XYZ file of C-alpha atoms in Angstrom:
729
model
C 28.922 183.526 158.213
C 31.291 180.884 158.559
C 30.831 177.185 157.828
C 30.843 176.496 161.250
C 27.768 179.024 162.048
C 26.093 177.112 159.147
C 26.270 174.026 161.016
C 25.324 175.483 164.406
C 21.947 176.804 162.690
C 21.303 173.031 161.516
C 20.887 171.903 164.901
C 17.818 173.809 165.312
C 16.414 170.709 163.494
C 17.574 168.717 166.406
C 16.370 170.514 168.838
C 12.922 169.787 167.011
C 13.579 166.293 166.519
C 14.394 165.638 170.612
C 11.401 167.811 171.784
C 8.722 165.783 170.439
C 7.398 164.390 173.859
C 7.333 168.292 174.830
C 4.195 170.558 174.573
C 3.924 173.413 176.690
C 1.722 176.086 176.048
C 2.354 178.595 173.760
C 2.127 181.728 176.542
C 4.359 179.677 178.747
C 7.276 179.204 176.307
C 7.027 182.953 175.810
C 6.879 183.870 179.135
C 10.085 181.882 179.628
C 11.877 182.708 176.872
C 10.766 186.340 175.831
C 14.820 186.423 173.909
C 13.447 183.704 171.548
C 10.971 186.109 170.708
C 12.897 188.654 169.799
C 15.293 186.779 167.656
C 11.932 185.191 165.639
C 10.901 188.339 165.174
C 14.428 189.033 163.068
C 14.088 185.950 161.733
C 10.381 187.048 160.098
C 12.110 190.524 159.344
C 15.006 189.273 157.423
C 15.713 190.731 153.975
C 18.457 188.221 152.590
C 19.945 184.899 152.907
C 22.617 186.513 155.200
C 20.323 187.792 157.614
C 18.348 184.584 157.847
C 21.427 182.450 158.402
C 22.087 184.843 161.204
C 18.681 185.000 162.729
C 18.474 181.238 162.392
C 22.063 181.058 164.123
C 20.403 183.210 167.080
C 17.406 181.441 167.508
C 19.385 177.657 167.586
C 21.489 179.470 170.553
C 18.274 180.887 172.283
C 16.474 177.617 172.096
C 17.786 174.406 173.972
C 16.574 170.889 172.995
C 14.041 170.327 175.704
C 12.742 173.943 175.582
C 11.081 173.882 171.869
C 7.259 172.738 171.737
C 4.883 171.780 168.804
C 3.421 175.251 168.735
C 6.853 177.229 168.625
C 8.144 174.978 165.844
C 5.319 175.971 164.039
C 6.103 179.824 164.631
C 9.846 179.191 163.043
C 8.170 177.344 160.143
C 5.773 180.235 159.814
C 8.793 182.808 159.984
C 11.287 180.682 157.711
C 8.604 179.469 155.358
C 9.662 176.735 152.493
C 11.249 179.030 149.884
C 14.724 179.324 152.089
C 14.621 175.781 152.824
C 13.937 175.052 148.902
C 17.116 177.125 147.903
C 19.354 175.195 150.338
C 18.592 171.684 149.063
C 19.039 172.884 145.159
C 21.623 175.283 145.546
C 24.821 174.289 144.113
C 27.071 176.976 145.479
C 28.437 176.836 149.153
C 30.273 179.330 151.255
C 34.409 179.320 151.092
C 35.615 176.655 153.030
C 32.391 174.695 153.373
C 31.539 171.075 151.723
C 29.318 171.050 149.247
C 26.878 169.144 151.209
C 26.596 171.951 154.201
C 24.018 173.968 152.509
C 21.831 170.996 151.886
C 22.196 169.397 155.516
C 20.473 172.904 157.108
C 17.799 172.682 154.284
C 17.428 168.364 155.610
C 17.621 169.954 159.055
C 14.910 172.493 158.763
C 12.641 170.378 157.151
C 13.192 167.816 159.756
C 12.163 170.249 162.000
C 9.132 171.101 160.135
C 8.231 167.436 159.961
C 7.935 166.787 163.511
C 4.093 168.786 162.769
C 2.242 165.488 161.194
C 0.138 168.817 159.152
C 3.385 169.913 157.942
C 5.061 166.434 156.985
C 2.166 165.903 154.275
C 2.537 169.222 152.951
C 2.919 169.420 149.012
C 6.068 171.199 149.480
C 7.472 168.526 151.928
C 6.286 165.743 149.356
C 7.669 167.276 146.280
C 11.207 167.278 148.020
C 10.845 163.202 148.336
C 12.983 162.221 145.032
C 15.688 164.922 146.251
C 15.856 163.685 149.942
C 15.776 159.745 148.392
C 19.013 160.990 146.656
C 20.970 161.634 149.520
C 20.436 158.194 151.346
C 22.905 156.888 148.560
C 25.154 159.764 148.134
C 28.367 159.128 148.257
C 31.055 160.895 151.055
C 32.963 160.858 154.087
C 31.235 158.016 156.176
C 32.786 160.087 159.545
C 31.849 163.470 158.507
C 29.420 164.298 161.219
C 27.507 167.121 159.210
C 26.927 164.320 156.510
C 25.724 162.006 159.170
C 23.635 164.494 160.439
C 21.889 165.651 157.105
C 21.288 161.218 157.061
C 19.516 161.124 159.965
C 17.540 164.082 159.126
C 16.637 162.730 156.051
C 15.397 159.422 157.409
C 13.383 161.192 159.891
C 12.007 163.606 156.957
C 10.677 160.134 155.118
C 9.762 158.377 158.150
C 7.350 161.872 159.145
C 5.943 161.387 155.842
C 5.224 157.418 155.735
C 2.938 158.336 158.784
C 0.667 160.169 156.723
C -2.389 158.815 155.324
C -1.187 159.317 151.462
C 2.617 159.553 152.424
C 3.821 155.542 151.435
C 1.932 156.236 148.036
C 4.112 159.549 147.584
C 7.211 157.876 148.573
C 6.991 154.977 146.570
C 6.485 157.024 143.573
C 9.524 159.155 144.290
C 11.904 156.397 144.279
C 12.118 156.112 147.828
C 11.780 152.223 147.881
C 14.986 151.777 145.362
C 16.716 154.527 147.400
C 16.177 152.931 150.929
C 17.386 149.021 148.835
C 20.117 150.497 148.057
C 21.191 152.397 151.297
C 20.516 149.187 152.980
C 22.656 147.050 150.636
C 25.254 149.353 150.780
C 25.537 149.407 154.380
C 26.580 152.575 154.916
C 25.966 155.208 158.040
C 21.944 155.165 158.699
C 21.123 151.384 156.736
C 19.727 150.289 159.708
C 17.207 153.175 159.597
C 16.855 152.512 155.630
C 16.027 148.676 156.798
C 13.163 149.971 159.212
C 11.075 152.159 157.082
C 11.584 149.530 154.231
C 9.795 147.136 156.440
C 7.163 149.729 157.239
C 6.372 150.648 153.636
C 5.988 146.952 152.504
C 3.765 146.585 155.436
C 1.560 149.604 153.828
C 1.342 149.097 150.333
C 3.717 146.098 149.485
C 2.048 145.474 145.858
C 2.977 148.957 145.112
C 6.484 148.552 146.234
C 6.931 145.382 144.347
C 5.828 147.125 141.070
C 8.142 150.081 141.342
C 10.948 148.324 143.088
C 11.374 144.183 142.254
C 14.950 144.515 141.700
C 16.234 146.247 144.555
C 13.541 144.577 146.656
C 14.732 141.160 145.703
C 18.590 141.870 145.950
C 17.832 143.036 149.897
C 15.985 139.794 149.645
C 18.771 137.652 148.825
C 21.047 139.583 151.435
C 18.644 138.797 154.188
C 18.285 134.841 153.062
C 22.083 134.610 152.908
C 22.338 136.584 156.395
C 19.728 134.132 157.731
C 21.579 131.546 156.771
C 24.772 132.126 158.216
C 23.330 133.394 161.381
C 24.640 132.245 164.138
C 23.653 134.529 166.879
C 20.363 135.945 167.897
C 19.731 137.984 165.001
C 18.463 135.005 163.081
C 15.143 134.949 165.087
C 14.886 138.887 164.228
C 15.317 138.080 160.745
C 12.821 135.321 160.958
C 10.079 137.930 161.928
C 11.936 140.760 158.542
C 11.708 137.756 156.064
C 8.062 137.314 155.266
C 7.652 141.072 154.582
C 10.484 140.757 152.004
C 9.098 137.417 150.102
C 7.674 138.643 146.265
C 4.114 137.997 145.509
C 5.681 136.540 142.522
C 8.352 133.900 142.431
C 10.672 133.506 145.233
C 14.743 133.070 143.564
C 15.616 129.513 144.097
C 18.843 130.716 145.692
C 16.947 132.583 148.921
C 14.735 129.584 148.734
C 17.315 127.317 149.219
C 19.183 129.534 151.982
C 15.471 130.152 153.852
C 15.084 126.525 154.040
C 19.093 125.838 155.537
C 18.148 128.550 157.956
C 15.048 126.761 158.837
C 16.116 123.555 159.398
C 19.031 124.697 161.884
C 16.313 126.664 163.875
C 13.670 124.261 164.343
C 16.158 121.376 164.794
C 17.322 122.981 167.994
C 15.701 122.809 171.140
C 13.879 126.190 171.543
C 11.726 128.166 173.715
C 8.127 129.487 171.962
C 9.382 133.058 171.119
C 12.548 131.826 169.215
C 10.375 128.845 167.387
C 7.122 130.832 166.568
C 8.486 133.703 164.270
C 10.403 130.446 162.380
C 6.974 128.631 162.212
C 5.217 131.824 161.035
C 8.108 132.298 158.345
C 7.722 128.684 157.184
C 4.052 129.127 156.850
C 4.564 131.911 154.672
C 6.952 130.285 152.338
C 4.562 127.181 152.897
C 1.435 129.345 151.446
C 3.381 130.964 148.638
C 5.599 128.413 147.311
C 3.709 124.950 148.582
C 6.412 122.490 148.940
C 8.630 123.907 146.033
C 10.574 125.714 148.729
C 11.759 121.975 150.375
C 14.119 119.985 148.710
C 13.904 116.195 147.758
C 15.485 113.620 149.074
C 16.003 112.279 153.133
C 17.207 115.877 154.377
C 13.494 117.531 152.643
C 11.524 114.652 153.869
C 12.623 115.071 157.278
C 12.122 118.445 157.220
C 8.707 118.155 156.257
C 7.711 115.832 158.592
C 9.372 118.160 161.296
C 7.541 121.088 160.127
C 4.268 119.500 160.404
C 4.901 117.331 163.483
C 5.515 120.858 165.501
C 2.725 122.504 164.029
C 0.459 119.755 165.247
C 2.093 120.036 168.615
C 1.257 123.244 168.707
C -2.406 123.183 167.672
C -3.288 120.781 170.263
C -1.093 122.525 173.305
C -2.968 125.469 171.974
C -7.096 124.286 171.883
C -6.936 121.164 174.348
C -5.418 123.295 177.232
C -8.736 125.401 178.622
C -7.853 128.512 180.023
C -5.148 129.637 178.438
C -4.635 132.089 175.920
C -4.268 130.709 172.226
C -1.991 132.728 169.940
C -3.870 133.088 167.209
C -1.429 134.296 164.784
C 1.033 131.355 165.258
C -2.094 128.681 165.391
C -3.354 129.800 162.114
C 0.626 129.688 160.926
C 0.322 125.945 161.865
C -2.885 125.588 160.487
C -0.670 126.201 157.027
C 1.901 123.886 157.718
C -0.726 121.108 158.424
C -2.633 122.356 155.042
C 1.096 121.473 153.585
C 1.353 118.077 155.181
C -2.092 117.210 153.898
C -1.064 118.119 150.354
C 1.732 116.003 150.744
C 0.540 112.796 152.143
C -2.458 112.763 149.574
C 0.253 113.248 146.353
C 0.832 109.904 144.678
C 3.420 111.173 142.621
C 6.931 113.035 143.398
C 5.887 113.398 146.835
C 8.761 114.857 149.343
C 7.163 111.776 152.045
C 7.901 108.009 151.900
C 5.153 106.060 152.712
C 5.861 105.282 156.544
C 6.446 108.926 157.360
C 2.843 109.657 155.634
C 1.166 107.016 157.679
C 2.712 108.665 160.710
C 1.937 112.521 159.875
C -1.585 111.248 159.249
C -1.939 110.001 162.761
C -0.440 113.283 164.606
C -2.505 115.358 162.462
C -5.562 113.533 163.336
C -5.163 114.311 166.729
C -4.879 118.251 166.164
C -7.861 118.138 163.925
C -9.408 116.857 166.864
C -8.462 119.531 168.713
C -9.533 121.813 166.013
C -13.116 120.254 166.363
C -13.239 120.333 169.819
C -12.271 124.175 169.673
C -14.891 124.872 167.094
C -17.752 122.945 168.955
C -17.114 125.799 171.912
C -17.679 128.526 169.514
C -20.606 130.450 170.218
C -22.631 133.069 168.085
C -20.861 135.840 169.340
C -17.124 134.363 167.874
C -18.748 133.220 164.846
C -17.251 136.080 162.635
C -14.190 136.150 164.305
C -11.065 135.402 161.983
C -9.771 132.654 163.718
C -13.112 130.457 163.840
C -12.837 130.934 159.816
C -9.152 129.750 159.768
C -10.101 126.614 161.727
C -12.993 125.849 159.866
C -10.756 126.190 156.613
C -8.195 123.525 158.234
C -11.060 121.097 159.208
C -12.745 121.788 155.732
C -8.902 120.572 154.132
C -8.946 117.920 156.068
C -12.564 116.690 155.338
C -11.866 117.005 151.573
C -9.388 114.253 151.897
C -10.265 112.217 155.271
C -13.459 111.253 156.585
C -13.759 107.755 157.926
C -11.638 109.165 160.986
C -13.464 110.999 163.751
C -16.332 110.500 161.926
C -18.419 110.719 165.057
C -16.809 114.191 165.742
C -17.419 115.478 162.858
C -21.319 114.346 162.740
C -21.628 116.435 166.105
C -19.956 119.219 164.212
C -22.102 119.302 161.297
C -25.051 121.556 162.312
C -22.393 124.148 163.502
C -20.684 123.772 160.340
C -23.978 124.369 158.275
C -25.094 127.202 160.593
C -21.694 128.616 160.020
C -21.826 128.304 155.918
C -25.249 129.888 155.948
C -24.412 132.787 158.509
C -21.331 133.709 155.926
C -23.178 133.072 153.059
C -25.683 135.616 154.082
C -23.184 138.408 154.485
C -20.757 137.586 151.745
C -19.112 140.781 152.355
C -17.951 139.992 155.377
C -16.967 136.439 154.558
C -14.297 138.182 151.806
C -13.190 140.630 154.572
C -12.710 137.655 156.803
C -10.767 135.321 154.734
C -8.324 138.650 154.075
C -8.253 138.766 158.313
C -7.194 135.385 158.069
C -4.065 135.383 155.797
C -3.311 138.489 157.895
C -3.449 136.803 160.685
C -1.225 133.623 159.598
C 0.780 134.856 156.446
C 1.671 138.412 156.314
C 0.173 141.710 156.189
C -0.779 141.659 152.670
C -2.093 138.155 151.820
C 0.687 137.509 149.319
C 0.307 134.071 147.301
C -2.595 131.970 145.904
C -6.073 134.014 147.230
C -7.704 131.979 149.812
C -11.808 131.399 149.196
C -13.408 134.104 150.602
C -16.583 132.115 151.466
C -16.677 129.152 154.196
C -19.471 127.166 152.097
C -16.678 126.814 149.434
C -14.100 125.261 152.044
C -16.358 122.586 152.987
C -17.738 121.436 149.791
C -14.935 118.628 148.928
C -15.709 117.155 152.319
C -19.035 117.721 152.503
C -19.229 115.732 148.572
C -17.728 112.542 150.711
C -20.136 113.107 153.298
C -23.570 113.198 151.265
C -22.580 109.433 149.942
C -22.764 108.162 153.854
C -26.115 107.622 155.489
C -25.663 109.029 158.532
C -24.005 112.479 157.473
C -26.232 112.956 154.459
C -29.210 112.869 157.013
C -27.838 115.213 159.199
C -26.813 117.657 156.186
C -30.422 117.589 155.005
C -31.678 117.753 158.124
C -29.973 120.940 158.743
C -30.914 122.361 155.606
C -27.651 121.999 153.567
C -29.020 121.259 149.952
C -31.049 123.916 149.923
C -28.323 126.604 151.256
C -25.963 124.486 148.453
C -28.823 125.208 145.872
C -28.969 129.112 146.540
C -25.304 128.916 146.689
C -24.584 127.047 143.471
C -27.440 129.552 141.873
C -25.273 132.718 143.235
C -21.542 131.376 141.615
C -23.493 130.606 138.462
C -24.280 134.391 138.000
C -20.806 135.118 138.142
C -20.172 133.014 135.028
C -22.597 134.218 132.985
C -23.049 136.449 130.129
C -22.311 140.114 130.986
C -19.460 138.859 133.253
C -16.135 138.466 132.518
C -15.167 134.745 133.499
C -11.264 135.194 132.656
C -10.975 137.154 135.921
C -12.770 134.619 137.805
C -10.426 132.438 140.088
C -10.145 128.814 139.160
C -11.569 128.424 142.833
C -15.116 129.438 141.548
C -15.580 126.957 138.714
C -14.269 124.360 140.704
C -17.044 124.997 143.391
C -19.482 124.580 141.298
C -18.143 120.972 139.919
C -18.147 119.881 143.632
C -21.694 121.394 144.106
C -22.803 119.276 141.196
C -20.964 115.946 142.551
C -22.901 116.961 145.851
C -25.953 117.240 144.221
C -25.688 114.077 142.240
C -25.021 112.227 145.352
C -28.040 113.127 146.214
C -29.717 112.225 143.334
C -28.697 109.094 143.762
C -29.436 107.976 147.645
C -31.972 110.750 148.000
C -34.176 110.898 145.503
C -37.584 111.700 146.844
C -35.341 115.082 148.387
C -34.807 116.256 144.757
C -38.897 115.381 143.774
C -40.357 117.604 146.908
C -37.585 120.492 147.429
C -38.351 123.287 145.654
C -35.101 124.398 145.807
C -34.183 121.491 142.887
C -36.936 123.028 140.812
C -35.130 126.365 140.557
C -31.612 124.521 140.389
C -33.008 122.422 136.904
C -34.507 125.370 135.532
C -30.836 127.210 135.475
C -29.379 124.091 134.569
C -31.819 123.923 131.408
C -30.849 127.494 130.639
C -27.433 127.382 130.811
C -25.880 124.155 129.267
C -26.372 125.302 125.882
C -24.603 128.052 125.994
C -21.738 126.626 128.132
C -21.509 123.385 125.942
C -19.807 126.050 123.197
C -17.562 127.384 125.472
C -13.750 126.369 124.924
C -12.241 125.358 128.122
C -15.092 124.735 129.955
C -16.020 121.016 129.068
C -15.768 119.676 132.478
C -18.294 121.969 134.048
C -20.286 121.070 130.745
C -20.211 117.293 131.759
C -21.102 118.272 135.289
C -23.918 120.072 134.555
C -25.382 117.894 131.719
C -24.725 114.855 133.764
C -26.364 116.520 136.490
C -29.361 117.576 134.345
C -30.313 114.862 133.039
C -30.430 112.658 135.829
C -32.619 115.393 137.635
C -34.756 115.231 134.293
C -35.495 111.614 135.015
C -36.981 112.470 138.632
C -39.168 115.465 137.365
C -40.078 114.515 134.255
C -43.643 115.336 135.104
C -42.694 119.202 135.645
C -44.450 121.319 133.142
C -41.055 122.714 132.421
C -39.995 119.594 131.064
C -42.891 119.019 128.263
C -41.301 120.003 125.636
C -40.381 123.716 126.490
C -38.146 125.799 124.694
C -35.748 125.418 127.305
C -36.122 122.023 127.707
C -35.602 121.666 124.218
C -32.651 123.713 124.591
C -30.894 121.872 127.143
C -31.486 118.131 125.795
C -29.862 119.851 122.149
C -27.113 120.736 124.171
C -26.460 117.179 126.238
C -26.682 115.673 123.064
C -24.041 117.542 121.820
C -21.801 116.894 124.737
C -22.555 113.194 124.563
C -22.315 113.038 120.715
C -18.794 114.780 120.214
C -16.524 112.570 122.471
C -15.568 110.194 120.130
C -14.731 110.361 116.305
C -13.256 107.902 113.714
C -9.640 108.190 113.402
C -7.602 106.371 110.381
C -4.434 104.108 111.199
C -1.676 104.031 109.265
C -1.466 99.893 107.940
C -4.993 99.385 108.726
C -8.320 99.721 106.273
C -10.858 100.549 108.698
C -10.269 103.665 110.912
C -10.660 103.080 114.760
C -12.673 104.597 117.705
C -10.645 107.205 119.100
C -11.404 110.474 121.952
C -12.115 113.737 119.760
C -9.395 116.381 120.531
C -11.223 118.496 122.855
C -12.177 115.564 125.055
C -8.852 113.759 124.861
C -7.037 115.791 127.977
C -10.000 115.880 130.482
C -11.375 112.115 129.703
C -9.794 110.475 132.545
C -12.179 113.049 134.788
C -14.447 113.379 132.557
C -15.707 109.467 131.198
C -17.302 108.520 134.525
C -19.854 111.479 133.526
C -20.115 110.650 130.140
C -21.263 107.047 131.075
C -23.852 108.249 133.346
C -24.926 110.898 131.150
C -25.298 108.492 128.408
C -27.402 106.118 131.195
C -29.350 109.059 132.390
C -30.467 110.075 129.261
C -31.187 106.560 128.203
C -33.992 106.749 131.378
C -35.277 110.390 130.235
C -36.678 108.738 126.547
C -39.517 106.821 127.844
C -40.347 109.525 130.462
C -40.693 112.368 127.814
C -42.181 111.286 124.824
C -41.017 114.498 122.456
C -37.265 113.416 123.362
C -37.209 110.722 120.579
C -38.671 112.829 118.040
C -35.800 115.272 118.718
C -32.817 113.333 119.231
C -33.944 112.052 115.705
C -34.204 115.705 114.556
C -30.476 116.172 115.419
C -29.560 112.971 113.276
C -27.613 111.719 116.558
C -28.961 108.189 116.335
C -28.012 108.091 112.228
C -24.335 109.267 113.041
C -23.980 106.808 115.792
C -24.778 104.087 113.842
C -22.414 105.454 110.821
C -19.369 106.212 113.080
C -20.213 102.342 114.442
C -20.035 101.536 110.844
C -16.684 103.465 110.102
C -14.658 102.060 112.506
C -13.401 98.667 113.235
C -15.791 96.760 116.003
C -12.259 95.444 118.058
C -11.450 99.073 118.860
C -14.961 99.768 120.220
C -14.602 98.971 124.087
C -17.442 96.626 125.766
C -18.739 99.466 127.995
C -19.117 101.860 125.397
C -20.849 99.112 122.995
C -23.362 98.868 126.207
C -24.032 102.824 126.718
C -24.320 103.225 123.046
C -26.940 100.387 122.664
C -29.027 101.593 125.218
C -29.514 104.750 123.834
C -30.103 103.573 120.273
C -32.865 100.680 122.036
C -34.524 103.112 123.975
C -35.143 105.658 120.810
C -36.098 103.144 118.973
C -38.659 101.483 121.485
C -40.171 105.265 121.718
C -40.915 106.315 118.395
C -41.481 104.625 114.908
C -40.186 106.922 112.894
C -36.493 106.651 114.616
C -36.635 102.786 114.043
C -37.221 103.466 110.381
C -34.232 105.824 110.123
C -32.100 103.621 112.207
C -32.812 100.617 109.645
C -32.089 103.189 106.394
C -28.700 103.485 108.021
C -28.148 99.745 108.270
C -29.107 99.429 111.878
C -29.303 95.542 112.004
C -26.503 95.252 110.115
C -24.320 97.246 112.470
C -25.886 95.637 115.470
C -24.889 92.114 114.126
C -21.349 93.120 114.053
C -21.421 94.844 117.431
C -23.462 91.738 119.150
C -26.205 93.835 119.847
C -28.922 91.619 120.022
C -31.292 93.637 121.958
C -30.795 96.605 119.138
C -30.923 94.157 116.473
C -34.191 92.474 117.943
C -35.970 95.612 118.563
C -35.043 96.877 114.958
C -36.288 93.542 113.205
C -39.969 94.099 114.854
C -42.161 96.274 113.001
C-alpha cells in the first residue's frame, strides 16, 4: 500500500469528525450504503496489517463525510478495535517513501473518529494514550506538512473529547497534557489557539491540580498573555480580559505580570468604553484585588489615580445596577465591583502606606457611601425566597465590610435594615452547610471559577460581627439588635465556633478568621455587659456562655500564640462574673476556681522586673510574651484588673484563693524590686485596686501583705488606700 493510500485512509477520522451532528438510524444507513457493509465485513475479517489498511481505504472511499453516524462509527470501532491503532501510534517503521509520522497520523485519526463517541472517549484504551498524544503537540516537523497538521487537529480532537468526560481532566493533568499545551501555545505553532482553548477548559475544571502539576509552564503562559495584554491595541485586549483571570496562580503572581496587567487595565479603563468592553476589565481588576490586595497597583500619583478610578467606576456600576428598577442586574459584574469597593474601603482606612491621599479618601468615601446606600436599598427588597441566592450573600458581605469601618453615616437606613440582617444571619447560621456553599458560589460569581486567594468567610454572621460591634455601643441600634434576638444568636454562634478550637480539633488548620470572629464576639459581649447589664442577668444564653468561658480559659492561657484571645475570654468572664455572682456556678465550684486561677495567671504575668545597664534598680517592663501584642491587649488587661477587683467582695472564696496563688505577695515583691519611677500611674492605680480589695476581704491576705513589707511598698508608691488598709487590725 502506498503512502498516499495510508493518508487517504486517515480521512476516515475526518468523516467521523464532521458527522457529529448527523445521527440517522442504523437501518437507514445500511439501506443507503450496502457497499459500506461489505467493506466493514472485509475490515472485520482482515488477517494482517496490509489487509486492514486496504479495508480501511475501501471504507474511507465508501463513506462520505456527511453520511457517517454514531452507530456506523461504533461499528467501525467494533471492526477495528484498539489493537491496530495502538500499533500505529507506537510503530517506528513507516513504508518506503513515507514520512515517519504517517502511521501515527492514521492512528490518531482513528482515535479521533472513536472519541466522537463519549463512551469511547473515556475508555481506558484512550486514556492510556494521553501521554503519547501529548507529545504530538510539541513534536517538531514541517509546519506546512498537511499530514502533520491533520494529525495535530486529530490530537486536539481526542484530548478535547477526553476533557469532556467526567474524569477526563484528571487523567489529562496526570498525563502531562497541561505542560504540553503550555509549550504548544508558547511555541505559536500550528494549532496553538486550540491549545489555549483546551488549557482554559482544564483550568476551569481543575485549577488547583493544574497548577500543582505544571506551575512553571502555566506561569510562562501567564507571562506571555500579560505581555500581549499590555501591548494590545485592538479588540484582542478585551478577549484577554476574559482569559487572564483563569491564568492567575493560586499563590504569588509574578511582579512583571502584575505590572503588565495594571498597565493594560489602566489604558482600558481610562478610555470611553461600552459595557461589554468595560465589564471584563472590571472583573479582571476584581480578581487581582481579591488575590493581591493593592500590591499590584504601583505607588505614587499614577497608582493613586488608577485606584481612585477603579473604585469610582465600581461605585457607579453598583448604583446603576441597583438603583434602577425593572432592569436585570448583571450579578457577576456587580459582585466584582463589590470586590473593588472592598479594596477602596481598605485603602481609605489604612493609616500607613496608603496609596490614596487624604483628599482622595474623602472623595471616595462619599462616593462609596452612595453605592452602599444602593446596596441597602437592594437588600430591603429581598424576600424570603431570595435569601439563599449568592448575590444577596455578596451584597451582605460588602455592607459588612462598610459597617466594620463606618456606622455613623446612613444610620437611619442601617437601623431599618438591621431586622433583615439578623434574620438573614440566623437563617444561614442554622443552615451552615448552605452558607459555606454560598460563599463558594459568591467567589465563583464574582472572581473566578475556583475562588483563588484568601478564603471568603462561609457564614453571613462573621461578615457582620465588626459592624455589630460598633452598633452595640449606640443605644438605638443596640435596642434593635436585642429586640431581634441578636445576643442569643451571637451566644450560639460563639459556642459553635469555640468548639472548633477545643481539644480534639486541629487548630493549626483553622483559618485566622475563626479566632478573629471569636475575639469580635467577645467585644460585642463586653459592650453588652457595660451597656445592658440587665440582659446579661436575665438571658439564659449568657449563663451557658459563662460556663464555657470558665471551662475554657485554663487551657487557653497555656497555649502559645493565643494570648489575645485569652485576654478577651478572661476579661469578658471577669466582667460577667460580677453580674452573675449569685449564680451557683460561681460559688467556689471547680470550674469557677479554675477560671479565676487562669485569670490571675493572665493578669499577673504581664510585667516583670528588668535590669538596666548602669542602674542599681530594675525597671518594670512587659514580659516577652506580652510585648508584641500589648498595643491590642492593654485595654483588656486594665479592664480585667478592674473587673477582678469588683469580683473580690462579691465572691468570699476568691480572696483566699488569690492568697494561695501567691499573687498578692508576688505583686508586692515585684513592686519592691523595681524603681517606682518606672511604674506608670495607671499601673499603680490598677495594682492598688486589686491589693486593697484583697486586703479588705480577708484578714490572712492583710497579714501576708504586711509580711511582704506591704506598708513600706505602699508608701513608696503613694498608695494611700492600701497603706491605710494595712495599718488597720
